[in-house]
Amino acid sequence: MERLHWVRHRCRTLLAGNPEGGWHSAPDDLPNKSFLDAHCSLHRVRGKRRSVFARHGPHRQEYDTFSKSYKGNAIRTTKYRLLTFIPMNLFQQFHRAANLYFLFLALLNWVPAVEAFQKEITMIPLLVVLAVIAIKDALEDYRRYLFDRKVNNNVARVFCGKQKAYNDQCWKDVRVGDFVRLSCNEIIPADMLLLYSSDPRGVCYIETANLDGETNLKQRQVVSDLPLQGEEFTPESFPSRIECENPNNDLSRFRGYMEHPSGVRVGLHNSNLLLRSCTIRNTETVVGIVVYAGHETKAMMNNSGPRYKRSQLEKRLNTDILWCVVLLIIMCLTSAVGHGLWLKNLKDPVFGVNTDTSPALAGFYVFWTMIIVLQVLIPISLYVSIEIVKLGQIYFIHNDLDLYNEQLDSRIQCRALNITEDLGQIQYLFSDKTGTLTENKMVFCRCSIYGVEYPHVENARRLEVYEAEKNKAADHSVTLRSGCSAKSRSCRSLSCNRSSVSLHTLTADSEEEDEQLSNQIQARTSAFCSRMAKEVVPDPELVRKLNWFSSPLKEASSGTPSSLELAYITDFFLALTICNSVVVSSPSQPRHVVPEARTPLKSLEEIKLMFQRFSFPPFSALSTFSPPQIRGSPRNFTSRLFTRGKTGSFSPTANNATDGSEPGRDNDMDTPKLRCILDFSAPGEGGNVAQVEDDIKKDDIKDAKTSPDGPRQEVEVDSDSDVDDELLYEAESPDEAALVHAARAYRCTLRGRSPESLLVDLPGIGSLAVQLLHILPFDSNRKRMSVVVRHPLTGQVVVYTKGADSVIMDLAETSKGAEQAQEFHSHIKDQSQKHLDSYAREGLRTLCIAKKALEEEEYEAWLKRHLLAESSIENREELLLDSAQRLETNLTLLGTTGIVDRLQEDVPETIEALQRAGIKVWVLTGDKQETAINIAYACKLLRPNDRLLTANCGSKDACAAFLKELKLEVQCGQDGLTEAPAAGAHGESSSGSVSSFILVIDGQTLDWALQEELKRDFLELSSRCKAVLCCRSTPLQKSEVVRLIRDQLGVMTLAVGDGANDVSMIQMADVGIGISGQEGMQAVMSSDFAISRFKHLSKLLLVHGHWCYSRLANMILYFFYKNVMYVNLLFWYQFVCGFSGSVMTNSWVLILFNLIFTSVPPLIYGILDQDMPAETLKGVPELYQAAQTSKIYVPHMFWITVLDAFYQSLVCFFIPYFALTGSDVGILSFGSPINASALFIILLHQVLESHTLTWIHGLVLLLSGGSYFGFVLLFSVSCVTCSPPTNPLGVETLQMSQPLFYIICAVTTFTALLPRMLFRAVYSTVHRTAALKSSHVEKVESENYRKRMQRWNLSHYRVNRLPVCADNPGLEPSTASVVS
Amino acid sequence: MMASSYSAKDEDGHITVTGPGGAALRSKKPENTAFKQQRLPAWQPILTAGTVLPAFFIIGLIFIPIGIGLFVTSNNIREFEIDYTGVDESSPCFNCSQNFSWNSTQPCTCSIPFSLEQSYENNVFMYYGLSNFYQNHRRYVKSRDDSQLNGHLGSLKPSKECEPYAKHENKPIAPCGAIANSMFNDTLELFYNDPNGTKILIPLRATGIAWWTDKHVKFGNPGDGLNLTAEFQGTTKPVNWRKPVYELDSDPLNNGFINEDFIVWMRTAALPTFRKLYRIISRKDNMVPTLLRGNYTLEVVYNYPVRSFEGRKRMILSTISWMGGKNPFLGIAYITVGSVCFFLGVVLLLIHHKYGNRNNSADISN
């Protein structure tokens, strides 16, 4: 079904690409001619463009000719209409092979020579299947219909030409060319071009959560050069024509132009388009013209059906079904030949009917007859049953309490329906690191500034305490959570106010995702407001240095940091505070928030009122300046400091006085200007403001336009400390929030943000408004982000850059200053590098903070080109990238930070369990090698006595040689360690005392290793290693690795990840699992299962995977058994009826036997059976592997099952045969005990095979048996002439009144089941010993192991601190005591 | 399909128009019920030697007595069978079997003497048996018209299933079809050869041999059944029959479609070697056995040809028990299965002894 759905969808998308609904004007005509030409080209289908006119504008005629033909906004996602349901549905259903098979049989039965049953009867299976599916489809479609109706009847305010006003209209009545006015928080009804926004800058914000799950706001821009901005928009006089491309499903692309009557063309691009189903945020009113409506909107064209994956088991199943076909053909051939021979030997019988047909022809007919008679041998209903069983399994997985995350209130999502049993077959697991193994909740841990490390001992202790606390008291987290959720709820109320500036992860990791899961806003906020992240305990040393700032009295005391260092520290914290895109809000007192000058909370009036109440100057009055009160001495001191620092850097004497200089930063400083700007930053001199603003106008035309509204100076905020606590930072990436919180701990507080400025509290200085000139957002190529600001204290244009250490270290070049300066810089760099290395070894995520001061001319030169890049339409992205790279050079390294990303709970346990289950765990991460290794240690992927093989090669040849060398080494090592190297790490992992190999490979080496020539070596090497760590790998590499392993080794792979960079890997693997964590929806959207914690994997795989596999495998075997067993009864009968295709059963009973009487028990068996209790499976993960290797569903099991079925059918047929032979038994009377015994055997066989029996099983078995007897009794009482050729009247009643019937049934049933019973009993007696023993041993051993691990944990920190040399291939087993 | 309700986002990618606050109020926490958490109390039928062996012994103990009972019952049944096909030249019916023709008007009769070694105490059932007669052939079985047999001559148009025995000389055949057409039409008569030389005709009861349901529900004569000749006007007799259906018996309650010989014939046999009840010899009083020990003569009006397909015809005299006719198989089967169970029980006991104990000790030692 899914596949059909999908195909249908594909067709629709393809069809939609056709120009059926879009007429296009000639695009290349001269502007003034184009209207005319538009008419001419009306019937010329260009296939590329569409023209849109205002519906109620001046071009009514053109509108009628063009836009009328576009699709309306009504949507219909239903597949069928009321009248066409039956033919359409039938047509779709007959695409299935199974239905075609049934149809073929039904038709075959209409051939008189072949006919086996009455014509109606062979239609029954077909009709039942068709009806069941049709009902299901109809229900589904009805649900869709209701949904469509709801959506279509949503109300939007649409401009009405007659009344010249915006009226409420249903969505479905919106047409292309309509003007729609939307307010904040309304949902966009169709794809519209943004023509007006109440925002003075002509932007509006949309939230695309409904579309892609991203909750960050996206900025949309009014079509540029519209003269209508400012006043309310008048749609009736909208004269322009819009040319745009045809509807397509590319969400990120929109091209076109708007042509004004004057002939001027204005380019349109994606940022002008408001997408259907997005929500307007932060903007009071917007007006747009609809360009795509209904099914032509990008949102609708992006609908994709559910995933369809084919499971391994199904593939196996198909081969067995082929075997069944072979069996069927053999049986039919036997019958055909038998019949031919029989007929040949027969001379002129009294009972002959068509004796004139030649034996050969009769044999041929019998062949087909037998195919009809034995049709159930091909278990077509198996496919339907498997589908139902999988739905049942998914129902239980979905309802599992253990896979529910209390904090996020999220269950597991099962997105792929048909690969549940693959979960039980996983051999390789590929995991992302950040967010998957770790929480992705970043907590600031330590930092180094100016080459001096601040270890934050207290902070580290706090983190440990927190963890202990968390482990100790579970209810603690509950209280914490409730506190947080209260906050997040108030966050929610502020959602209209959220900033849209995109935020990015800025880490050594190359993770570029910034998506957020809409329904996890709550969770995310609670993550950020968790006490742990917020309360960074400052390092006393650093505090002391910072405080020195605000306490001038201590100026002369000992240990005074040099002023240069102070400047570094200040800059460092300033950078932490402002170099981000964090949005500030204050949940408890929302009105206290100053963040968004341009974004009214509700209306401007309210804002004004609000600010008046809080004695803030309203924004409009900001330019008239209000004197801030700043505590005198510290501020003065600060300016003094900065002044001194600068002057110092000019004079050589000062250079000598301080032990370093800052040449790159300051030596070109224009002193008078500095003064001037410093003065500006000082209070009370309003005159300068205008002057500065003049400067800015020159600098930035765009900014100047809107400057009157921007808060451009310091605003004194009542800096009560309790206000601090209520500030809430919303960051898209957790590390940004962590850094801002860290800065706040040092009283460098980000108070608010507007597009042009940032409001910052600095210790001892008070609030400062930092003029924000540019944000160069993060991207994964640059691996950094920058802000360009005007320094609040010096007035310089300063670039603050925050980024991955590798990048920043390269960019932080030693400037061409004096030698001393160079030395000084390289000293800082070296120190910082040392600290970075040590951070990485501790598993911290490292970031570098750098700055660069720009001269005005330099800045202006850059600005010019940057503006050019911004305004360019073609390859804008590349130009912007270029521009950013041009700016981010010659940086001065300020310092580095280390952020800890804690492991998720139970990750080590989960990994250990998975490894014991025989699953090889690979970690593929973009992180640095050291970080990766340390995380691997932390999550016990790496054991202290494991041997580390590190592959970092500089060239391909080196790589080849190295791989060979490693291979040899591994081989030697393994030969020495284990007798059977092929067994690899599987067996050893549990014993733990034997060292195994861990391969660590970096991105570049991986690149070479994945190439054709080295593939084999790499594979061989990696398959001998217990685990593999790939660091610095790109998303593409991740998927390449998965593909290599999957295809070359032919194993079942699982990939788990949480971010967009894992998507390709998730899609490549047999089973893709998305972690719905901090990083948004993309991984989830592409996954088969979405879980919220890594630890859920163990239950999902070890318990549910195991169950699903064994259930399904057992059910399939049972299904084969059932069919073979029953069909063989009919086959044996052919030997006594001259192979004529006769059956000893009423054909109704025959057909319904499979369809009704024995159809439900296998389903229950497949859904509910538990071969082992969940606790055992979890406690003894080895069972997972055991189930894999013992394989319930393997060829020989299939044949054993078939053989058993043969035996049972022989017994079931021949005992009644011998008991009744020679007597006066009629056909149906003969069939009656056979059928009854078959039913008993089949049902009891299932009881034997079931591992658990609940009341549901009992009920279903009873009902199955009851339904059979009920049916046959009813039939034999009431069917006088109903089933013409057979004669069931009175048969069963008579039979069941005779003891012989029961005597036969009893002995038959028991004899048939005897071997299996015996086998089970003996097998489980003999094997239970082994199984129990092993499980006991395991239990004991795992106890021991746990104890050992605990001991090891104690010594872990010691081990951890040991230097890990990247080029040291073996890590010495450092804990001999553990091994013993 | 169903799972769309499980996933957070609709399968169609439908947008969710509900406001942001709406969904969050209800927790998605799964219910903690035994069913949903798959913790239903379950019986785990782990079959081990220990648990199975009592069952084996018990079944053995039950089956063997039943088997003995069945065997004894079967042995107590008196049964006599005589083949009168006339294959051998010495056979009295050899001549009749040789020159057979469906159209011969002159009935061929033959008499076969036989003797009963034992006297038959209870009601004796007289069967005719046919061998190598495939009444279960698919086409044969179908070749009937139940509706016609039920009394609906229905515009004289027999069902298509009856082809090619549906019409003869443009008249519908009643009863139509191959089954009816091939109806057994030998007449069997039994004489007791009194030791004093007289032949005493043994009265044979021709009614009560068909199932009650067949006679009263399934089969019925057209109309009120009083004037069958008129009712069957316009139909013709089956090709092989010598007389039309309304002349099968003089008794109007055993004539036409409800003739019991006909009904018995119409219930097709399951196997190619079968017997059908022909007559019943009722016991007259409790003092005298139904059939005395001694010599008898079977007088056969030989009409039915079986030589062409190498079939055999038999006459069977049998008493019956609660379990039907004589058949030692079930008794033997029960005894065998019971013994096997017993034996297996012993084997399992050994296994249990060997492994079960070791198992326990292993547990303890661990």
Short mmCIF file of N, CA, C and O in Angstrom, two decimals, chain B residues 137 239 289 293 308:
data_model
loop_
_atom_site.label_atom_id
_atom_site.label_comp_id
_atom_site.label_asym_id
_atom_site.label_seq_id
_atom_site.Cartn_x
_atom_site.Cartn_y
_atom_site.Cartn_z
N HIS B 137 -14.74 -39.07 -8.42
CA HIS B 137 -14.15 -38.31 -9.52
C HIS B 137 -14.79 -36.91 -9.56
O HIS B 137 -15.99 -36.76 -9.40
N VAL B 239 -30.27 -42.41 -19.38
CA VAL B 239 -29.98 -43.26 -20.52
C VAL B 239 -29.80 -44.72 -20.12
O VAL B 239 -30.31 -45.63 -20.76
N PRO B 289 -31.63 -65.84 16.29
CA PRO B 289 -30.69 -64.98 15.61
C PRO B 289 -31.26 -64.54 14.27
O PRO B 289 -32.11 -65.22 13.67
N ARG B 293 -26.71 -69.84 11.35
CA ARG B 293 -25.54 -70.44 10.76
C ARG B 293 -26.03 -71.44 9.73
O ARG B 293 -27.01 -72.13 9.92
N SER B 308 -15.92 -53.79 -17.56
CA SER B 308 -15.27 -52.92 -18.53
C SER B 308 -14.14 -52.11 -17.87
O SER B 308 -13.13 -51.85 -18.48
#
